[in-house]
């Protein structure tokens, strides 16, 4: 019995030491040439955006708006609600870069106080957008503004690169810098 236990212990230790290599033992693609490492200082001109710890992207979009997840964070939409109306921007998965798409409008469906309505946000290209493409869609519809102010919830469906993405809209009144 004692011999069997000793053999079993030696076998288990052998498996642990032989079977568990560290990741540095297997790494052959690491460049150890010290000339490849830059000694230049890293300079940050502005503060990094506040990150949402659960998702690894900023808490708000580049325009200060609320983020709407599209797909499994393949893309995002940014909802900006202010004095000048409603804007929605199509963003990449990191929620930091605009993604111009070939669309004339976005359609937002909202539910408020038992009523349902759809609202069109028209394409509103920026100066640097390619012809027929934009990441910015806007509306000055007073009812849309009113419903979002009242906490209406709903969805937007956006076609990006031939695939349909649906994002849940729930307007949050508890964020800084929000003005109506």
PDB file of C-alpha atoms in Angstrom:
ATOM      1  CA  UNK A   1       0.000   0.000   0.000  1.00  0.00           C
ATOM      2  CA  UNK A   2       2.804   2.385   0.956  1.00  0.00           C
ATOM      3  CA  UNK A   3       4.650   1.640  -2.320  1.00  0.00           C
ATOM      4  CA  UNK A   4       1.499   2.227  -4.367  1.00  0.00           C
ATOM      5  CA  UNK A   5       0.914   5.568  -2.625  1.00  0.00           C
ATOM      6  CA  UNK A   6       4.529   6.623  -3.246  1.00  0.00           C
ATOM      7  CA  UNK A   7       4.298   5.675  -6.928  1.00  0.00           C
ATOM      8  CA  UNK A   8       1.009   7.526  -7.298  1.00  0.00           C
ATOM      9  CA  UNK A   9       2.515  10.647  -5.678  1.00  0.00           C
ATOM     10  CA  UNK A  10       5.575  10.558  -7.963  1.00  0.00           C
ATOM     11  CA  UNK A  11       3.336  10.070 -11.004  1.00  0.00           C
ATOM     12  CA  UNK A  12       1.109  13.034 -10.008  1.00  0.00           C
ATOM     13  CA  UNK A  13       4.104  15.313  -9.427  1.00  0.00           C
ATOM     14  CA  UNK A  14       5.595  14.294 -12.788  1.00  0.00           C
ATOM     15  CA  UNK A  15       2.374  15.220 -14.572  1.00  0.00           C
ATOM     16  CA  UNK A  16       2.231  18.575 -12.797  1.00  0.00           C
ATOM     17  CA  UNK A  17       5.839  19.526 -13.611  1.00  0.00           C
ATOM     18  CA  UNK A  18       5.991  18.122 -17.125  1.00  0.00           C
ATOM     19  CA  UNK A  19       2.442  18.943 -18.228  1.00  0.00           C
ATOM     20  CA  UNK A  20       2.313  22.542 -17.026  1.00  0.00           C
ATOM     21  CA  UNK A  21       4.691  24.706 -18.980  1.00  0.00           C
ATOM     22  CA  UNK A  22       4.583  28.438 -18.451  1.00  0.00           C
ATOM     23  CA  UNK A  23       3.461  30.546 -21.376  1.00  0.00           C
ATOM     24  CA  UNK A  24       6.954  32.052 -21.674  1.00  0.00           C
ATOM     25  CA  UNK A  25       8.431  28.595 -22.352  1.00  0.00           C
ATOM     26  CA  UNK A  26       6.298  28.205 -25.476  1.00  0.00           C
ATOM     27  CA  UNK A  27       6.590  31.747 -26.778  1.00  0.00           C
ATOM     28  CA  UNK A  28       8.877  31.882 -29.776  1.00  0.00           C
ATOM     29  CA  UNK A  29       7.432  34.990 -31.434  1.00  0.00           C
ATOM     30  CA  UNK A  30       8.608  37.445 -28.790  1.00  0.00           C
ATOM     31  CA  UNK A  31      10.991  40.032 -30.166  1.00  0.00           C
ATOM     32  CA  UNK A  32      13.869  40.331 -27.712  1.00  0.00           C
ATOM     33  CA  UNK A  33      15.811  42.798 -29.826  1.00  0.00           C
ATOM     34  CA  UNK A  34      16.237  45.817 -27.577  1.00  0.00           C
ATOM     35  CA  UNK A  35      16.467  48.116 -30.607  1.00  0.00           C
ATOM     36  CA  UNK A  36      12.759  47.466 -31.298  1.00  0.00           C
ATOM     37  CA  UNK A  37      11.738  49.073 -28.003  1.00  0.00           C
ATOM     38  CA  UNK A  38      11.202  52.812 -28.199  1.00  0.00           C
ATOM     39  CA  UNK A  39      12.659  55.049 -25.510  1.00  0.00           C
ATOM     40  CA  UNK A  40      10.404  57.921 -26.573  1.00  0.00           C
ATOM     41  CA  UNK A  41       8.195  59.251 -23.788  1.00  0.00           C
ATOM     42  CA  UNK A  42       4.461  58.697 -24.015  1.00  0.00           C
ATOM     43  CA  UNK A  43       2.621  62.010 -24.020  1.00  0.00           C
ATOM     44  CA  UNK A  44      -1.109  62.225 -23.442  1.00  0.00           C
ATOM     45  CA  UNK A  45      -2.701  65.421 -24.678  1.00  0.00           C
ATOM     46  CA  UNK A  46      -6.031  64.748 -23.020  1.00  0.00           C
ATOM     47  CA  UNK A  47      -7.550  62.576 -20.352  1.00  0.00           C
ATOM     48  CA  UNK A  48      -8.634  59.103 -21.501  1.00  0.00           C
ATOM     49  CA  UNK A  49     -12.399  58.544 -21.622  1.00  0.00           C
ATOM     50  CA  UNK A  50     -14.122  57.045 -18.590  1.00  0.00           C
ATOM     51  CA  UNK A  51     -14.430  53.348 -19.301  1.00  0.00           C
ATOM     52  CA  UNK A  52     -17.415  51.208 -18.503  1.00  0.00           C
ATOM     53  CA  UNK A  53     -15.704  48.397 -16.587  1.00  0.00           C
ATOM     54  CA  UNK A  54     -18.183  45.750 -17.734  1.00  0.00           C
ATOM     55  CA  UNK A  55     -17.731  46.447 -21.442  1.00  0.00           C
ATOM     56  CA  UNK A  56     -14.284  48.014 -21.890  1.00  0.00           C
ATOM     57  CA  UNK A  57     -15.527  51.005 -23.871  1.00  0.00           C
ATOM     58  CA  UNK A  58     -16.256  54.581 -22.802  1.00  0.00           C
ATOM     59  CA  UNK A  59     -19.265  55.181 -20.597  1.00  0.00           C
ATOM     60  CA  UNK A  60     -20.603  57.747 -23.096  1.00  0.00           C
ATOM     61  CA  UNK A  61     -20.063  58.243 -26.821  1.00  0.00           C
ATOM     62  CA  UNK A  62     -17.666  60.772 -28.392  1.00  0.00           C
ATOM     63  CA  UNK A  63     -20.457  63.384 -28.449  1.00  0.00           C
ATOM     64  CA  UNK A  64     -21.360  62.836 -24.772  1.00  0.00           C
ATOM     65  CA  UNK A  65     -24.444  60.755 -25.590  1.00  0.00           C
ATOM     66  CA  UNK A  66     -25.812  57.484 -24.305  1.00  0.00           C
ATOM     67  CA  UNK A  67     -24.489  54.304 -25.900  1.00  0.00           C
ATOM     68  CA  UNK A  68     -26.808  51.736 -27.460  1.00  0.00           C
ATOM     69  CA  UNK A  69     -25.280  48.286 -27.937  1.00  0.00           C
ATOM     70  CA  UNK A  70     -25.726  46.778 -31.409  1.00  0.00           C
ATOM     71  CA  UNK A  71     -25.227  43.035 -31.683  1.00  0.00           C
ATOM     72  CA  UNK A  72     -22.825  41.669 -29.114  1.00  0.00           C
ATOM     73  CA  UNK A  73     -20.976  44.983 -29.071  1.00  0.00           C
ATOM     74  CA  UNK A  74     -20.064  44.596 -32.741  1.00  0.00           C
ATOM     75  CA  UNK A  75     -21.175  48.213 -33.127  1.00  0.00           C
ATOM     76  CA  UNK A  76     -22.801  50.924 -31.031  1.00  0.00           C
ATOM     77  CA  UNK A  77     -25.163  53.798 -31.616  1.00  0.00           C
ATOM     78  CA  UNK A  78     -24.822  57.002 -29.663  1.00  0.00           C
ATOM     79  CA  UNK A  79     -28.035  58.824 -28.741  1.00  0.00           C
ATOM     80  CA  UNK A  80     -27.546  62.554 -28.178  1.00  0.00           C
ATOM     81  CA  UNK A  81     -30.584  64.348 -26.821  1.00  0.00           C
ATOM     82  CA  UNK A  82     -30.333  68.108 -26.403  1.00  0.00           C
ATOM     83  CA  UNK A  83     -31.700  71.553 -27.251  1.00  0.00           C
ATOM     84  CA  UNK A  84     -30.958  71.184 -30.975  1.00  0.00           C
ATOM     85  CA  UNK A  85     -32.975  67.989 -31.348  1.00  0.00           C
ATOM     86  CA  UNK A  86     -32.031  64.336 -31.382  1.00  0.00           C
ATOM     87  CA  UNK A  87     -28.921  62.915 -33.036  1.00  0.00           C
ATOM     88  CA  UNK A  88     -27.877  59.314 -33.364  1.00  0.00           C
ATOM     89  CA  UNK A  89     -24.378  58.327 -34.442  1.00  0.00           C
ATOM     90  CA  UNK A  90     -23.294  54.880 -35.667  1.00  0.00           C
ATOM     91  CA  UNK A  91     -20.055  53.854 -33.918  1.00  0.00           C
ATOM     92  CA  UNK A  92     -17.626  50.960 -34.030  1.00  0.00           C
ATOM     93  CA  UNK A  93     -17.347  48.216 -31.389  1.00  0.00           C
ATOM     94  CA  UNK A  94     -15.075  50.343 -29.197  1.00  0.00           C
ATOM     95  CA  UNK A  95     -17.707  53.128 -29.256  1.00  0.00           C
ATOM     96  CA  UNK A  96     -15.039  55.663 -30.190  1.00  0.00           C
ATOM     97  CA  UNK A  97     -15.020  55.876 -33.992  1.00  0.00           C
ATOM     98  CA  UNK A  98     -17.838  56.804 -36.349  1.00  0.00           C
ATOM     99  CA  UNK A  99     -18.973  54.219 -38.934  1.00  0.00           C
ATOM    100  CA  UNK A 100     -20.586  55.897 -41.968  1.00  0.00           C
ATOM    101  CA  UNK A 101     -23.270  53.689 -43.497  1.00  0.00           C
ATOM    102  CA  UNK A 102     -25.262  53.978 -46.753  1.00  0.00           C
ATOM    103  CA  UNK A 103     -28.683  54.783 -45.327  1.00  0.00           C
ATOM    104  CA  UNK A 104     -31.143  57.641 -45.815  1.00  0.00           C
ATOM    105  CA  UNK A 105     -32.640  57.304 -42.327  1.00  0.00           C
ATOM    106  CA  UNK A 106     -32.794  55.368 -39.081  1.00  0.00           C
ATOM    107  CA  UNK A 107     -36.126  54.340 -37.619  1.00  0.00           C
ATOM    108  CA  UNK A 108     -36.610  54.425 -33.858  1.00  0.00           C
ATOM    109  CA  UNK A 109     -39.623  52.705 -32.296  1.00  0.00           C
ATOM    110  CA  UNK A 110     -40.631  53.856 -28.824  1.00  0.00           C
ATOM    111  CA  UNK A 111     -43.259  52.939 -26.261  1.00  0.00           C
ATOM    112  CA  UNK A 112     -44.561  55.504 -23.777  1.00  0.00           C
ATOM    113  CA  UNK A 113     -47.637  55.447 -21.546  1.00  0.00           C
ATOM    114  CA  UNK A 114     -49.090  52.467 -23.424  1.00  0.00           C
ATOM    115  CA  UNK A 115     -48.623  54.127 -26.831  1.00  0.00           C
ATOM    116  CA  UNK A 116     -46.188  53.051 -29.537  1.00  0.00           C
ATOM    117  CA  UNK A 117     -44.767  55.302 -32.240  1.00  0.00           C
ATOM    118  CA  UNK A 118     -41.985  55.235 -34.809  1.00  0.00           C
ATOM    119  CA  UNK A 119     -39.732  58.178 -35.559  1.00  0.00           C
ATOM    120  CA  UNK A 120     -37.415  58.784 -38.513  1.00  0.00           C
ATOM    121  CA  UNK A 121     -33.965  60.226 -38.005  1.00  0.00           C
ATOM    122  CA  UNK A 122     -32.772  61.539 -41.376  1.00  0.00           C
ATOM    123  CA  UNK A 123     -29.248  61.074 -42.671  1.00  0.00           C
ATOM    124  CA  UNK A 124     -27.285  64.233 -41.916  1.00  0.00           C
ATOM    125  CA  UNK A 125     -23.803  63.753 -43.403  1.00  0.00           C
ATOM    126  CA  UNK A 126     -20.838  65.587 -41.967  1.00  0.00           C
ATOM    127  CA  UNK A 127     -18.393  67.405 -44.242  1.00  0.00           C
ATOM    128  CA  UNK A 128     -15.853  64.557 -44.280  1.00  0.00           C
ATOM    129  CA  UNK A 129     -18.387  61.749 -44.988  1.00  0.00           C
ATOM    130  CA  UNK A 130     -18.114  59.955 -48.334  1.00  0.00           C
ATOM    131  CA  UNK A 131     -20.935  60.553 -50.798  1.00  0.00           C
ATOM    132  CA  UNK A 132     -24.028  58.517 -49.904  1.00  0.00           C
ATOM    133  CA  UNK A 133     -22.709  57.507 -46.473  1.00  0.00           C
ATOM    134  CA  UNK A 134     -23.043  58.981 -43.000  1.00  0.00           C
ATOM    135  CA  UNK A 135     -22.729  58.041 -39.350  1.00  0.00           C
ATOM    136  CA  UNK A 136     -24.986  60.908 -38.190  1.00  0.00           C
ATOM    137  CA  UNK A 137     -28.796  60.845 -38.241  1.00  0.00           C
ATOM    138  CA  UNK A 138     -30.934  63.655 -36.786  1.00  0.00           C
ATOM    139  CA  UNK A 139     -34.491  64.681 -35.944  1.00  0.00           C
ATOM    140  CA  UNK A 140     -36.163  67.794 -34.580  1.00  0.00           C
ATOM    141  CA  UNK A 141     -39.481  65.962 -34.008  1.00  0.00           C
ATOM    142  CA  UNK A 142     -40.969  67.531 -30.847  1.00  0.00           C
ATOM    143  CA  UNK A 143     -42.858  64.327 -29.996  1.00  0.00           C
ATOM    144  CA  UNK A 144     -39.643  62.259 -30.119  1.00  0.00           C
ATOM    145  CA  UNK A 145     -37.958  64.822 -27.883  1.00  0.00           C
ATOM    146  CA  UNK A 146     -40.928  64.798 -25.495  1.00  0.00           C
ATOM    147  CA  UNK A 147     -41.117  61.002 -25.330  1.00  0.00           C
ATOM    148  CA  UNK A 148     -37.389  60.628 -24.658  1.00  0.00           C
ATOM    149  CA  UNK A 149     -37.666  63.306 -21.964  1.00  0.00           C
ATOM    150  CA  UNK A 150     -40.477  61.313 -20.348  1.00  0.00           C
ATOM    151  CA  UNK A 151     -38.392  58.103 -20.263  1.00  0.00           C
ATOM    152  CA  UNK A 152     -39.841  56.260 -23.269  1.00  0.00           C
ATOM    153  CA  UNK A 153     -38.128  52.981 -24.151  1.00  0.00           C
ATOM    154  CA  UNK A 154     -37.770  51.221 -27.463  1.00  0.00           C
ATOM    155  CA  UNK A 155     -35.380  50.109 -30.158  1.00  0.00           C
ATOM    156  CA  UNK A 156     -33.503  51.117 -33.276  1.00  0.00           C
ATOM    157  CA  UNK A 157     -32.708  48.742 -36.139  1.00  0.00           C
ATOM    158  CA  UNK A 158     -29.608  49.570 -38.183  1.00  0.00           C
ATOM    159  CA  UNK A 159     -28.235  47.843 -41.293  1.00  0.00           C
ATOM    160  CA  UNK A 160     -24.416  47.735 -41.166  1.00  0.00           C
ATOM    161  CA  UNK A 161     -22.312  45.884 -43.702  1.00  0.00           C
ATOM    162  CA  UNK A 162     -25.314  43.880 -44.916  1.00  0.00           C
ATOM    163  CA  UNK A 163     -26.373  42.738 -41.446  1.00  0.00           C
ATOM    164  CA  UNK A 164     -29.289  43.962 -39.325  1.00  0.00           C
ATOM    165  CA  UNK A 165     -28.539  45.090 -35.758  1.00  0.00           C
ATOM    166  CA  UNK A 166     -31.129  45.955 -33.117  1.00  0.00           C
ATOM    167  CA  UNK A 167     -30.296  48.185 -30.158  1.00  0.00           C
ATOM    168  CA  UNK A 168     -32.391  48.851 -27.062  1.00  0.00           C
ATOM    169  CA  UNK A 169     -33.079  52.503 -26.301  1.00  0.00           C
ATOM    170  CA  UNK A 170     -33.735  53.607 -22.729  1.00  0.00           C
ATOM    171  CA  UNK A 171     -33.119  57.308 -22.126  1.00  0.00           C
ATOM    172  CA  UNK A 172     -31.184  57.973 -18.908  1.00  0.00           C
ATOM    173  CA  UNK A 173     -31.785  61.255 -17.093  1.00  0.00           C
ATOM    174  CA  UNK A 174     -29.064  60.696 -14.497  1.00  0.00           C
ATOM    175  CA  UNK A 175     -26.019  61.771 -16.502  1.00  0.00           C
ATOM    176  CA  UNK A 176     -23.931  64.913 -16.214  1.00  0.00           C
ATOM    177  CA  UNK A 177     -24.059  67.606 -18.843  1.00  0.00           C
ATOM    178  CA  UNK A 178     -27.576  66.729 -19.939  1.00  0.00           C
ATOM    179  CA  UNK A 179     -29.647  69.699 -21.049  1.00  0.00           C
ATOM    180  CA  UNK A 180     -33.012  69.933 -22.720  1.00  0.00           C
TER     181      UNK A 180
END
